[in-house]
Coordinates of C-alpha atoms in Angstrom, one line a residue:
Chain A
M255 CA 87.9 87.8 111.3
K256 CA 90.9 89.7 112.5
P257 CA 93.1 91.7 110.1
C258 CA 96.5 90.0 109.5
I259 CA 99.6 92.2 109.6
A260 CA 103.0 91.0 108.4
L261 CA 105.9 92.6 110.3
T262 CA 109.5 92.8 109.2
K263 CA 111.6 91.0 111.8
G264 CA 114.4 92.8 113.6
R265 CA 114.8 96.6 114.0
L266 CA 111.6 97.5 112.2
E267 CA 109.7 95.1 114.4
T268 CA 110.9 96.8 117.6
Q269 CA 110.2 100.3 116.2
F270 CA 106.8 99.2 115.0
I271 CA 105.8 97.8 118.4
E272 CA 106.8 101.1 120.0
F273 CA 104.8 103.0 117.4
F274 CA 101.8 100.6 117.8
Q275 CA 101.9 101.0 121.6
S276 CA 101.9 104.8 121.2
L277 CA 98.6 104.3 119.4
S278 CA 97.2 102.5 122.5
Y279 CA 97.0 99.1 120.9
D280 CA 97.7 96.0 123.0
V281 CA 101.3 95.0 122.3
E282 CA 101.9 92.7 125.2
P283 CA 101.6 89.4 123.1
L284 CA 104.1 90.9 120.6
I285 CA 106.7 91.8 123.2
N286 CA 106.4 88.4 124.8
K287 CA 106.2 86.3 121.7
G288 CA 109.5 84.4 122.2
R289 CA 110.5 82.6 119.0
K290 CA 106.9 82.4 117.7
L291 CA 106.5 83.6 114.1
R292 CA 102.7 84.0 114.4
V293 CA 101.1 85.9 117.2
E294 CA 97.5 86.8 117.9
T295 CA 96.2 89.7 119.9
D296 CA 92.6 90.5 120.7
E297 CA 92.3 92.6 117.6
F298 CA 95.0 91.4 115.1
Q299 CA 97.0 88.5 113.8
F300 CA 100.7 89.1 113.3
V301 CA 103.2 87.2 111.2
F302 CA 106.9 87.9 111.4
A303 CA 109.1 87.5 108.3
K304 CA 112.1 89.0 106.4
G305 CA 111.3 92.3 104.6
V306 CA 111.0 90.8 101.2
D307 CA 108.9 87.9 102.4
V308 CA 106.5 90.4 104.1
T309 CA 105.8 91.8 100.6
T310 CA 105.2 88.3 99.3
Y311 CA 102.7 87.4 102.0
V312 CA 100.9 90.7 101.4
E313 CA 100.9 90.4 97.6
H314 CA 99.4 86.9 97.8
G315 CA 96.7 88.0 100.4
I316 CA 98.0 85.8 103.2
A317 CA 98.5 89.1 105.2
D318 CA 96.2 92.1 104.6
L319 CA 98.7 94.7 105.7
G320 CA 102.5 94.7 105.9
I321 CA 105.2 96.8 107.6
V322 CA 108.3 97.0 105.4
G323 CA 111.1 99.3 104.5
E324 CA 110.8 101.3 101.3
D325 CA 114.2 100.0 100.2
I326 CA 112.5 96.5 99.8
L327 CA 109.6 98.0 97.9
S328 CA 111.9 99.9 95.6
E329 CA 114.1 96.9 95.0
F330 CA 111.5 94.2 94.5
Q331 CA 108.5 96.2 93.2
P332 CA 105.8 94.0 94.6
D333 CA 102.2 94.3 93.3
V334 CA 100.7 95.8 96.5
Y335 CA 99.2 99.1 97.6
S336 CA 102.0 101.2 99.3
L337 CA 99.7 103.2 101.4
L338 CA 101.7 105.5 103.7
P339 CA 105.1 106.3 105.2
L340 CA 105.5 105.5 108.9
P341 CA 107.3 107.6 111.4
F342 CA 110.2 105.2 111.9
G343 CA 112.8 103.2 110.0
N344 CA 114.3 106.4 108.5
C345 CA 117.4 105.6 106.3
R346 CA 119.2 106.8 103.2
M347 CA 120.6 104.8 100.3
A348 CA 124.2 105.8 99.6
L349 CA 127.1 105.1 97.3
A350 CA 130.3 104.5 99.4
T351 CA 133.9 103.6 98.7
E352 CA 137.1 103.1 100.6
K353 CA 138.5 106.3 102.2
G354 CA 141.3 107.8 100.2
K355 CA 140.8 105.8 97.0
D356 CA 139.9 107.3 93.7
W357 CA 137.4 105.8 91.3
P358 CA 139.2 103.8 88.6
A359 CA 139.2 105.0 85.0
R360 CA 137.5 101.7 83.8
K361 CA 133.9 100.6 84.1
R362 CA 133.2 100.6 87.9
R363 CA 132.3 97.5 89.9
I364 CA 129.7 98.0 92.5
A365 CA 128.6 95.6 95.2
S366 CA 125.1 95.8 96.7
K367 CA 122.2 93.9 98.3
Y368 CA 120.1 96.1 96.0
P369 CA 121.0 95.4 92.4
N370 CA 117.9 97.0 90.9
I371 CA 118.2 100.2 92.9
T372 CA 121.9 100.3 92.0
K373 CA 121.2 99.7 88.3
E374 CA 118.5 102.5 88.3
F375 CA 120.8 104.9 90.2
F376 CA 123.6 104.5 87.7
R377 CA 121.3 104.4 84.7
K378 CA 119.9 107.9 85.7
K379 CA 123.5 109.1 85.8
G380 CA 124.1 107.6 82.4
E381 CA 126.8 105.3 83.5
S382 CA 127.2 101.6 82.9
V383 CA 128.5 99.6 85.9
D384 CA 129.0 95.9 86.8
I385 CA 126.9 95.0 89.8
F386 CA 127.8 92.2 92.3
K387 CA 124.8 91.0 94.3
L388 CA 125.8 90.3 97.9
E389 CA 123.5 89.1 100.7
G390 CA 125.1 91.0 103.6
S391 CA 128.3 92.6 105.0
V392 CA 128.5 94.6 101.8
E393 CA 131.2 96.8 103.4
L394 CA 133.7 94.0 102.9
A395 CA 133.6 94.1 99.1
P396 CA 135.7 97.3 98.5
I397 CA 138.1 96.3 101.4
L398 CA 138.7 92.9 99.9
G399 CA 138.9 94.2 96.3
L400 CA 135.7 92.6 95.0
A401 CA 134.3 96.0 94.1
D402 CA 135.2 99.6 93.7
G403 CA 132.3 100.8 95.8
I404 CA 129.0 99.7 97.4
V405 CA 125.4 100.9 97.3
D406 CA 123.8 100.3 100.7
I407 CA 121.6 101.6 103.4
V408 CA 123.0 104.1 105.8
E409 CA 121.4 104.9 109.0
T410 CA 124.1 106.5 111.3
G411 CA 127.1 105.9 109.1
N412 CA 129.0 104.2 111.9
T413 CA 129.4 100.8 110.1
L414 CA 130.9 102.5 107.1
K415 CA 133.3 104.6 109.2
E416 CA 134.4 101.6 111.3
N417 CA 135.2 99.7 108.1
G418 CA 137.1 102.6 106.5
L419 CA 134.5 103.6 104.0
I420 CA 133.1 107.0 103.2
V421 CA 129.9 108.1 101.6
K422 CA 130.3 109.6 98.1
E423 CA 126.7 110.3 97.4
E424 CA 123.4 109.9 99.1
F425 CA 120.4 109.5 96.8
F426 CA 117.3 108.0 98.4
E427 CA 115.8 108.8 101.7
F428 CA 113.1 106.6 103.0
S429 CA 111.2 105.1 106.0
A430 CA 109.1 102.1 106.8
R431 CA 105.8 102.0 105.0
C432 CA 102.4 100.4 105.5
I433 CA 101.5 98.2 102.5
A434 CA 98.2 96.5 101.7
N435 CA 97.0 93.6 99.6
R436 CA 95.1 95.0 96.6
S437 CA 91.9 92.9 97.2
S438 CA 91.9 93.0 101.0
L439 CA 91.9 96.7 101.1
K440 CA 88.6 96.7 99.2
I441 CA 87.0 93.6 100.5
K442 CA 87.9 94.0 104.2
R443 CA 87.7 97.8 104.1
E444 CA 85.6 98.1 107.2
L445 CA 88.2 96.1 109.2
L446 CA 91.2 97.7 107.7
A447 CA 90.2 101.4 107.4
P448 CA 90.3 102.2 111.1
V449 CA 93.8 100.7 111.4
I450 CA 95.1 102.6 108.4
R451 CA 93.5 105.8 109.6
S452 CA 95.2 105.3 113.0
F453 CA 98.5 104.9 111.3
Q454 CA 97.9 108.1 109.3
K455 CA 96.9 110.2 112.2
G456 CA 99.1 108.6 114.9
E457 CA 96.0 107.9 117.0
V458 CA 93.6 105.0 117.3
V459 CA 90.3 105.6 115.6
R460 CA 87.7 103.2 117.1
Chain B
M269 CA 112.0 65.0 83.6
F270 CA 111.1 68.3 85.2
L271 CA 108.8 71.2 84.5
P272 CA 109.7 74.9 84.2
T273 CA 108.5 77.2 87.0
G274 CA 104.9 78.2 86.4
S275 CA 104.0 75.1 84.3
Q276 CA 102.0 72.3 85.7
D277 CA 100.3 69.0 84.9
E278 CA 96.7 68.7 85.9
I279 CA 94.6 65.7 86.7
G280 CA 90.8 65.3 87.2
K281 CA 88.8 67.9 88.9
P282 CA 90.5 71.1 87.8
I283 CA 90.1 69.9 84.2
D284 CA 86.5 68.9 84.6
N285 CA 85.7 72.3 86.3
R286 CA 87.5 74.3 83.6
S287 CA 85.6 72.4 80.8
R288 CA 82.4 73.1 82.7
A289 CA 83.3 76.8 83.0
F290 CA 84.1 77.1 79.3
E291 CA 81.0 75.1 78.3
L292 CA 78.7 77.4 80.4
F293 CA 80.4 80.5 79.0
Q294 CA 79.8 79.3 75.5
R295 CA 76.2 78.6 76.4
V296 CA 75.6 82.0 78.1
T297 CA 77.3 84.0 75.3
F298 CA 75.5 82.0 72.5
T299 CA 72.1 82.7 74.1
R300 CA 72.9 86.4 74.4
N301 CA 73.8 86.6 70.6
Y302 CA 77.6 86.7 70.8
K303 CA 79.6 85.3 67.9
Q304 CA 82.7 83.2 68.8
I305 CA 86.0 84.5 67.6
S306 CA 89.5 82.9 67.9
T307 CA 92.9 84.4 67.2
P308 CA 96.2 82.5 66.7
V309 CA 98.3 81.8 69.8
V310 CA 101.4 83.2 68.0
E311 CA 101.4 86.9 67.0
Y312 CA 103.9 89.6 66.3
A313 CA 105.1 91.4 69.4
N314 CA 104.4 94.7 67.9
T315 CA 100.6 94.0 68.0
F316 CA 100.9 94.3 71.8
T317 CA 103.8 96.6 72.3
N318 CA 102.8 99.5 70.0
K319 CA 102.0 102.8 71.7
H320 CA 98.2 102.2 71.5
A321 CA 98.4 98.8 73.2
G322 CA 101.3 99.7 75.5
M323 CA 102.2 96.3 76.9
E324 CA 105.7 95.4 78.2
L325 CA 107.7 93.2 75.9
S326 CA 109.7 92.0 78.9
N327 CA 106.6 90.2 80.2
M328 CA 106.0 88.2 77.0
L329 CA 107.2 84.8 75.9
K330 CA 109.0 85.7 72.8
W331 CA 111.5 84.7 70.1
F332 CA 112.9 85.9 66.8
N333 CA 111.4 84.3 63.6
R334 CA 113.4 83.5 60.5
E335 CA 113.0 87.1 59.2
G336 CA 114.3 88.5 62.5
E337 CA 110.9 89.8 63.7
I338 CA 109.9 89.2 67.3
E339 CA 107.0 86.9 67.7
V340 CA 105.1 86.2 71.0
L341 CA 102.7 83.8 72.6
R342 CA 99.4 85.8 72.9
P343 CA 99.7 87.8 76.1
D344 CA 96.3 89.5 75.9
W345 CA 93.0 88.8 74.2
T346 CA 91.5 92.2 73.8
T347 CA 94.4 93.6 71.7
A348 CA 94.4 90.4 69.5
V349 CA 90.6 90.5 69.1
A350 CA 90.8 94.2 68.1
R351 CA 93.3 93.4 65.4
A352 CA 91.1 90.7 64.1
L353 CA 87.8 92.6 64.3
V354 CA 89.1 95.4 62.1
N355 CA 88.5 93.1 59.1
Q356 CA 85.0 92.0 60.2
H357 CA 81.8 93.5 59.0
P358 CA 80.6 96.1 61.6
S359 CA 77.1 94.6 61.7
Q360 CA 78.2 92.0 64.2
L361 CA 78.5 93.8 67.5
K362 CA 79.1 91.2 70.2
W363 CA 82.0 88.8 70.2
A364 CA 83.1 86.0 72.6
Y365 CA 86.4 84.2 72.9
Q366 CA 88.1 81.6 75.1
G367 CA 91.6 80.3 75.4
S368 CA 95.0 80.9 77.0
V369 CA 97.2 83.9 77.5
F370 CA 100.9 83.7 78.3
R371 CA 102.7 86.1 80.5
S372 CA 106.0 85.7 82.4
D373 CA 105.2 88.2 85.1
K374 CA 102.3 86.1 86.5
D375 CA 102.5 83.2 88.9
G376 CA 101.7 80.7 86.2
I377 CA 103.0 81.3 82.6
E378 CA 99.7 80.2 81.1
S379 CA 96.3 81.3 82.2
R380 CA 93.0 80.6 80.7
Q381 CA 90.5 83.3 79.9
A382 CA 87.0 83.6 78.5
G383 CA 85.9 87.0 77.5
I384 CA 83.6 89.3 75.5
E385 CA 84.1 92.3 73.3
I386 CA 81.2 94.6 72.3
V387 CA 81.8 97.2 69.5
H388 CA 79.8 99.9 67.7
T389 CA 77.3 100.0 70.5
P390 CA 76.1 103.0 72.6
S391 CA 78.2 103.4 75.7
F392 CA 75.6 102.5 78.4
L393 CA 74.1 99.7 76.4
G394 CA 77.6 98.1 75.8
E395 CA 78.7 98.4 79.4
S396 CA 75.4 97.2 80.8
E397 CA 75.5 94.2 78.5
C398 CA 79.1 93.4 79.6
L399 CA 78.2 93.5 83.3
L400 CA 74.9 91.7 82.9
T401 CA 76.6 88.9 80.9
A402 CA 79.0 88.6 83.8
V403 CA 76.0 88.3 86.2
N404 CA 74.3 85.8 84.0
Y405 CA 77.5 83.7 83.8
L406 CA 78.1 83.8 87.5
N407 CA 74.5 82.6 88.1
E408 CA 75.1 79.7 85.7
L409 CA 78.3 78.8 87.6
Q410 CA 76.4 79.2 90.9
I411 CA 79.1 81.5 92.2
N412 CA 77.5 84.0 94.6
N413 CA 80.1 85.3 97.0
Y414 CA 81.5 88.1 94.9
L415 CA 81.6 91.9 94.6
F416 CA 81.8 94.1 91.5
E417 CA 84.0 97.2 91.4
L418 CA 83.5 100.2 89.1
G419 CA 85.9 103.0 88.3
H420 CA 86.5 105.6 85.5
T421 CA 89.6 106.8 83.8
G422 CA 88.1 110.3 83.2
I423 CA 88.3 111.3 86.9
F424 CA 92.1 111.2 86.9
D425 CA 92.3 112.8 83.4
E426 CA 90.0 115.7 84.5
L427 CA 91.7 116.4 87.8
T428 CA 95.3 116.3 86.4
A429 CA 94.6 118.4 83.2
P430 CA 95.2 121.8 84.9
L431 CA 98.5 120.6 86.4
K432 CA 100.2 120.7 82.9
L433 CA 102.6 117.9 83.8
N434 CA 104.9 116.5 81.3
E435 CA 104.6 112.8 80.2
D436 CA 107.0 111.4 82.8
Q437 CA 105.5 113.4 85.7
L438 CA 102.0 112.3 84.6
E439 CA 103.1 108.7 84.4
N440 CA 104.7 108.9 87.9
L441 CA 101.5 110.4 89.2
R442 CA 99.4 107.6 87.6
K443 CA 101.7 105.0 89.2
A444 CA 101.5 106.7 92.6
M445 CA 97.6 106.6 92.3
H446 CA 97.8 103.0 91.1
D447 CA 99.7 102.1 94.3
K448 CA 97.6 104.4 96.5
R449 CA 100.8 106.2 97.6
R450 CA 98.9 109.2 99.0
D451 CA 102.1 111.1 100.1
E452 CA 103.7 110.8 96.7
V453 CA 100.5 111.8 94.9
Y454 CA 100.4 115.0 96.9
Q455 CA 104.1 115.7 96.3
I456 CA 103.9 115.3 92.5
A457 CA 100.9 117.5 92.3
S458 CA 102.0 120.0 95.0
D459 CA 102.4 122.9 92.6
N460 CA 98.7 123.2 92.8
K461 CA 97.7 122.7 96.4
V462 CA 94.0 122.4 95.8
I463 CA 94.4 119.7 93.2
A464 CA 97.1 118.0 95.2
E465 CA 94.6 117.8 98.1
Q466 CA 91.8 116.5 95.8
L467 CA 94.0 113.8 94.2
S468 CA 95.4 112.6 97.5
D469 CA 91.9 112.4 99.0
L470 CA 90.9 110.4 95.9
V471 CA 93.3 107.7 96.9
D472 CA 90.8 106.8 99.7
A473 CA 87.7 107.3 97.6
Y474 CA 86.6 103.7 97.5
G475 CA 83.6 102.0 99.1
S476 CA 79.9 101.6 98.5
F477 CA 77.3 104.0 97.1
D478 CA 77.9 106.7 99.7
V479 CA 81.2 107.4 98.1
I480 CA 79.4 108.6 95.0
E481 CA 77.1 110.7 97.0
T482 CA 80.0 112.3 98.9
Y483 CA 81.7 113.2 95.7
E484 CA 78.5 114.5 94.0
R485 CA 78.7 117.2 96.7
H486 CA 82.5 117.7 96.3
W487 CA 82.2 118.1 92.6
E488 CA 78.9 120.0 92.4
N489 CA 80.5 122.7 90.2
N490 CA 82.2 120.4 87.8
N491 CA 79.8 119.1 85.2
R492 CA 82.3 116.7 83.6
L493 CA 83.0 115.0 86.9
L494 CA 79.3 115.0 87.8
K495 CA 78.5 113.3 84.4
I496 CA 81.1 110.6 85.2
L497 CA 79.6 110.0 88.6
K498 CA 76.1 109.8 87.1
H499 CA 77.3 107.2 84.7
I500 CA 78.9 105.1 87.4
K501 CA 75.8 105.5 89.6
Q502 CA 73.6 104.3 86.7
L503 CA 75.7 101.2 86.2
A504 CA 75.9 100.5 90.0
T505 CA 72.1 100.8 90.2
L506 CA 71.7 98.4 87.2
L507 CA 73.9 95.9 89.0
K508 CA 72.0 96.2 92.3
E509 CA 68.7 95.8 90.5
S510 CA 70.0 92.7 88.7
G511 CA 70.8 91.0 92.0
V512 CA 74.4 91.9 92.6
E513 CA 74.6 92.3 96.4
E514 CA 77.8 94.3 96.7
V515 CA 78.9 97.0 94.3
L516 CA 82.0 98.9 95.1
V517 CA 83.3 102.1 93.5
D518 CA 86.9 103.2 93.4
L519 CA 87.0 106.8 92.2
G520 CA 90.8 106.8 92.6
R521 CA 91.4 103.8 90.3
V522 CA 93.6 104.6 87.3
K523 CA 94.1 102.7 84.1
N524 CA 96.8 100.1 84.1
L525 CA 96.9 99.8 80.3
P526 CA 97.1 102.9 78.1
Y527 CA 94.1 101.9 76.0
Y528 CA 91.5 102.1 78.7
C529 CA 89.4 105.2 78.4
G530 CA 86.2 105.5 80.4
T531 CA 84.5 102.9 82.7
M532 CA 86.6 100.2 84.2
F533 CA 85.2 97.2 86.0
R534 CA 86.4 94.1 87.8
G535 CA 85.1 91.4 90.1
F536 CA 86.5 90.0 93.3
L537 CA 85.7 86.7 95.0
K538 CA 85.0 87.7 98.6
E539 CA 86.3 84.6 100.2
T540 CA 89.7 84.4 98.5
G541 CA 90.2 88.0 97.3
E542 CA 91.0 86.8 93.8
T543 CA 90.1 89.0 90.8
F544 CA 87.9 86.8 88.6
F545 CA 87.2 89.3 85.8
S546 CA 88.4 92.7 84.7
G547 CA 87.6 94.9 81.8
G548 CA 86.3 98.2 80.6
R549 CA 86.0 100.7 77.8
Y550 CA 88.9 100.8 75.3
D551 CA 87.8 102.9 72.3
K552 CA 91.4 104.2 72.0
L553 CA 92.7 100.8 71.0
Y554 CA 91.1 101.1 67.7
E555 CA 92.8 104.4 66.9
Q556 CA 95.8 102.4 65.6
F557 CA 93.6 101.2 62.8
N558 CA 92.2 104.7 62.1
E559 CA 88.9 103.6 63.5
S560 CA 86.8 105.7 65.7
I561 CA 84.4 103.3 67.4
S562 CA 83.1 102.4 70.8
A563 CA 84.5 99.3 72.3
V564 CA 84.0 97.7 75.7
G565 CA 84.8 94.2 77.0
L566 CA 85.8 92.0 79.9
A567 CA 87.8 88.9 80.4
F568 CA 87.1 86.2 83.0
D569 CA 90.0 84.4 84.7
V570 CA 88.7 80.8 84.0
D571 CA 91.4 79.3 86.3
V572 CA 90.2 81.3 89.2
L573 CA 86.5 80.5 88.5
S574 CA 87.3 76.8 88.0
E575 CA 89.0 76.6 91.4
N576 CA 86.0 78.1 93.0
L577 CA 83.3 75.9 91.4
E578 CA 81.4 73.5 93.6
T579 CA 81.7 70.0 92.4
H580 CA 78.2 68.6 92.2
D581 CA 78.3 65.6 89.9
S582 CA 75.0 63.9 90.7
S583 CA 75.3 61.3 88.0
K584 CA 74.9 57.7 89.2
R585 CA 78.0 55.6 88.9
I586 CA 77.5 52.1 87.7
C587 CA 80.0 49.3 87.2
I588 CA 79.1 46.4 84.8
L589 CA 81.2 43.4 85.4
A590 CA 81.7 41.5 82.2
S591 CA 84.2 39.2 80.5
E592 CA 85.9 39.2 77.1
D593 CA 83.0 37.2 75.8
S594 CA 80.3 39.3 77.3
H595 CA 81.9 42.7 76.7
V596 CA 79.7 43.4 73.6
Y597 CA 76.5 42.6 75.6
A598 CA 77.7 44.8 78.5
E599 CA 78.2 47.7 76.0
K600 CA 74.6 47.3 74.9
I601 CA 73.4 47.4 78.5
R602 CA 75.3 50.7 78.9
Q603 CA 72.7 52.3 76.7
N604 CA 70.0 51.7 79.4
Y605 CA 71.8 54.1 81.6
S606 CA 72.4 57.1 79.4
N607 CA 72.4 59.6 82.3
S608 CA 74.8 57.7 84.4
V609 CA 78.5 57.1 84.5
V610 CA 79.0 53.5 83.4
D611 CA 82.3 51.7 83.6
I612 CA 82.7 48.2 82.2
Q613 CA 85.3 46.1 84.1
Y614 CA 86.3 42.4 84.1
Q615 CA 87.1 42.5 87.8
L616 CA 85.8 44.8 90.4
N617 CA 88.4 47.3 91.6
G618 CA 87.1 49.6 94.3
S619 CA 83.4 48.9 94.7
E620 CA 83.1 52.1 96.9
Q621 CA 83.3 54.4 93.9
F622 CA 80.2 52.9 92.4
D623 CA 76.5 53.4 93.4
K624 CA 75.6 50.1 91.8
V625 CA 77.5 47.1 90.5
L626 CA 75.9 44.9 87.9
Q627 CA 77.3 41.5 86.7
V628 CA 76.7 39.9 83.3
V629 CA 75.8 36.3 83.8
K630 CA 74.2 33.6 81.6
D631 CA 70.7 32.4 82.2
E632 CA 69.4 28.9 82.0
N633 CA 69.1 29.3 78.1
N634 CA 72.7 30.4 77.9
N635 CA 71.7 34.0 77.1
Y636 CA 73.4 36.9 78.8
K637 CA 71.6 38.9 81.5
V638 CA 72.6 41.3 84.2
V639 CA 72.1 40.8 87.9
E640 CA 72.8 43.3 90.6
K641 CA 75.7 42.4 92.8

């Protein structure tokens, strides 16, 4: 039986493949997968999904391990082992607003893809806010007047700048993490331990 | 009409299997001298949310009663049984229960459990009896492909004591251990590099017997930790000698409810990875009743066990074809096949589901008789 790893599609997928290759694993089938969402190599099975779905597949034991951003773990709190940070996918969570605009005196309205992270951030500050959950292009919300500010991921800050927004506060630095199903880690420990060790040490232990 | 998320109708096999699982549980616990106990399905929320029980109100199915108090559907058996046992005579040591628990944070709102609680009993005896009851029950269910896991709350308590962390820091450290976040464990404990190292190594301290042996060497100068290891080893040996093929230890496991204090155990089905029982020592739960007693127990997830039961209904299935006039005669014939499934029909529907089809006919004297079709 091969370990099953769920990968977050998109940028994390590319960065993981580079990382995985640096550990001398075979990544050829991953690079040439086309539109396939399930790929098998000699040693592993891979499934490709959106970040939050990666956690669902791992939580329910469909996948043994998962590669996902910590923003997703923090927002959705899946019941999985969150084993270790990986050396890619580095980002910050930030509160941003339109350049040159002051915060209003009333209760603030914040747009975000991450309502739970946003709620927790303002709760720690002791402030009540109204949160608008958006699915993407969050930068539009202050420009179009839906919200006074946004809470979102910032990697380089270019998207914010191009849309006339500035960072007011950065509060959460994170990277991609390797997560594991709670039962698989124990039951399939002989299969999974070498992979996890190789992730930890940045080298393949075989 | 629709059903809410998490609720479902069931038909046939799952119900038969669950009845069988409950029936076997009752038989096993009866023959091991347990007394049955049942508590009401509606309780006050405070029974479960007080600081000793420590459960989250947000995960419960709840409402206000007429007096404005919050009532809940029973979210946990152990806490409810502890409340009920306080009024029982201490001479009865072993208790068994079965029924549903209701939680909104689980996939299904309702899940069925069967469990045991053992009180006023020496530590090793109580824990052994719990584990051996589990083995006995699994044998009766003919479930073989499983593993048992043992852990102990005392290891985390002992290693974190010198850190002098405040309540919030300690809770964050416990959560980090629970999620096996090695990096965060190290970071929270990093004021004491030696302990930070030990705790973060403990995240990976799961596996078979050799883990115990490794840590016996690591902790050779700490008698309290050695005593815990000895206790776990004794239980693991008992399980091995009782036929449990795979016993796992996880020395880094931490409690997920505040009342656990000592040995923790659970069982996994190897094929599906599902947890089919969990339990442990919870003497602290009785502190809310000003009682200082030993208490240990475990609860089986009957839904998981039922799904994994082999169906082996070997009863012969017989159909008796009768008519309105001969129905009473057919009913009498049924008594000749007391170990079989007998269905009386007026017209044969689906002969393939029966091993034998009998027809009631009249003989030459106009008396009823049956002939095989």
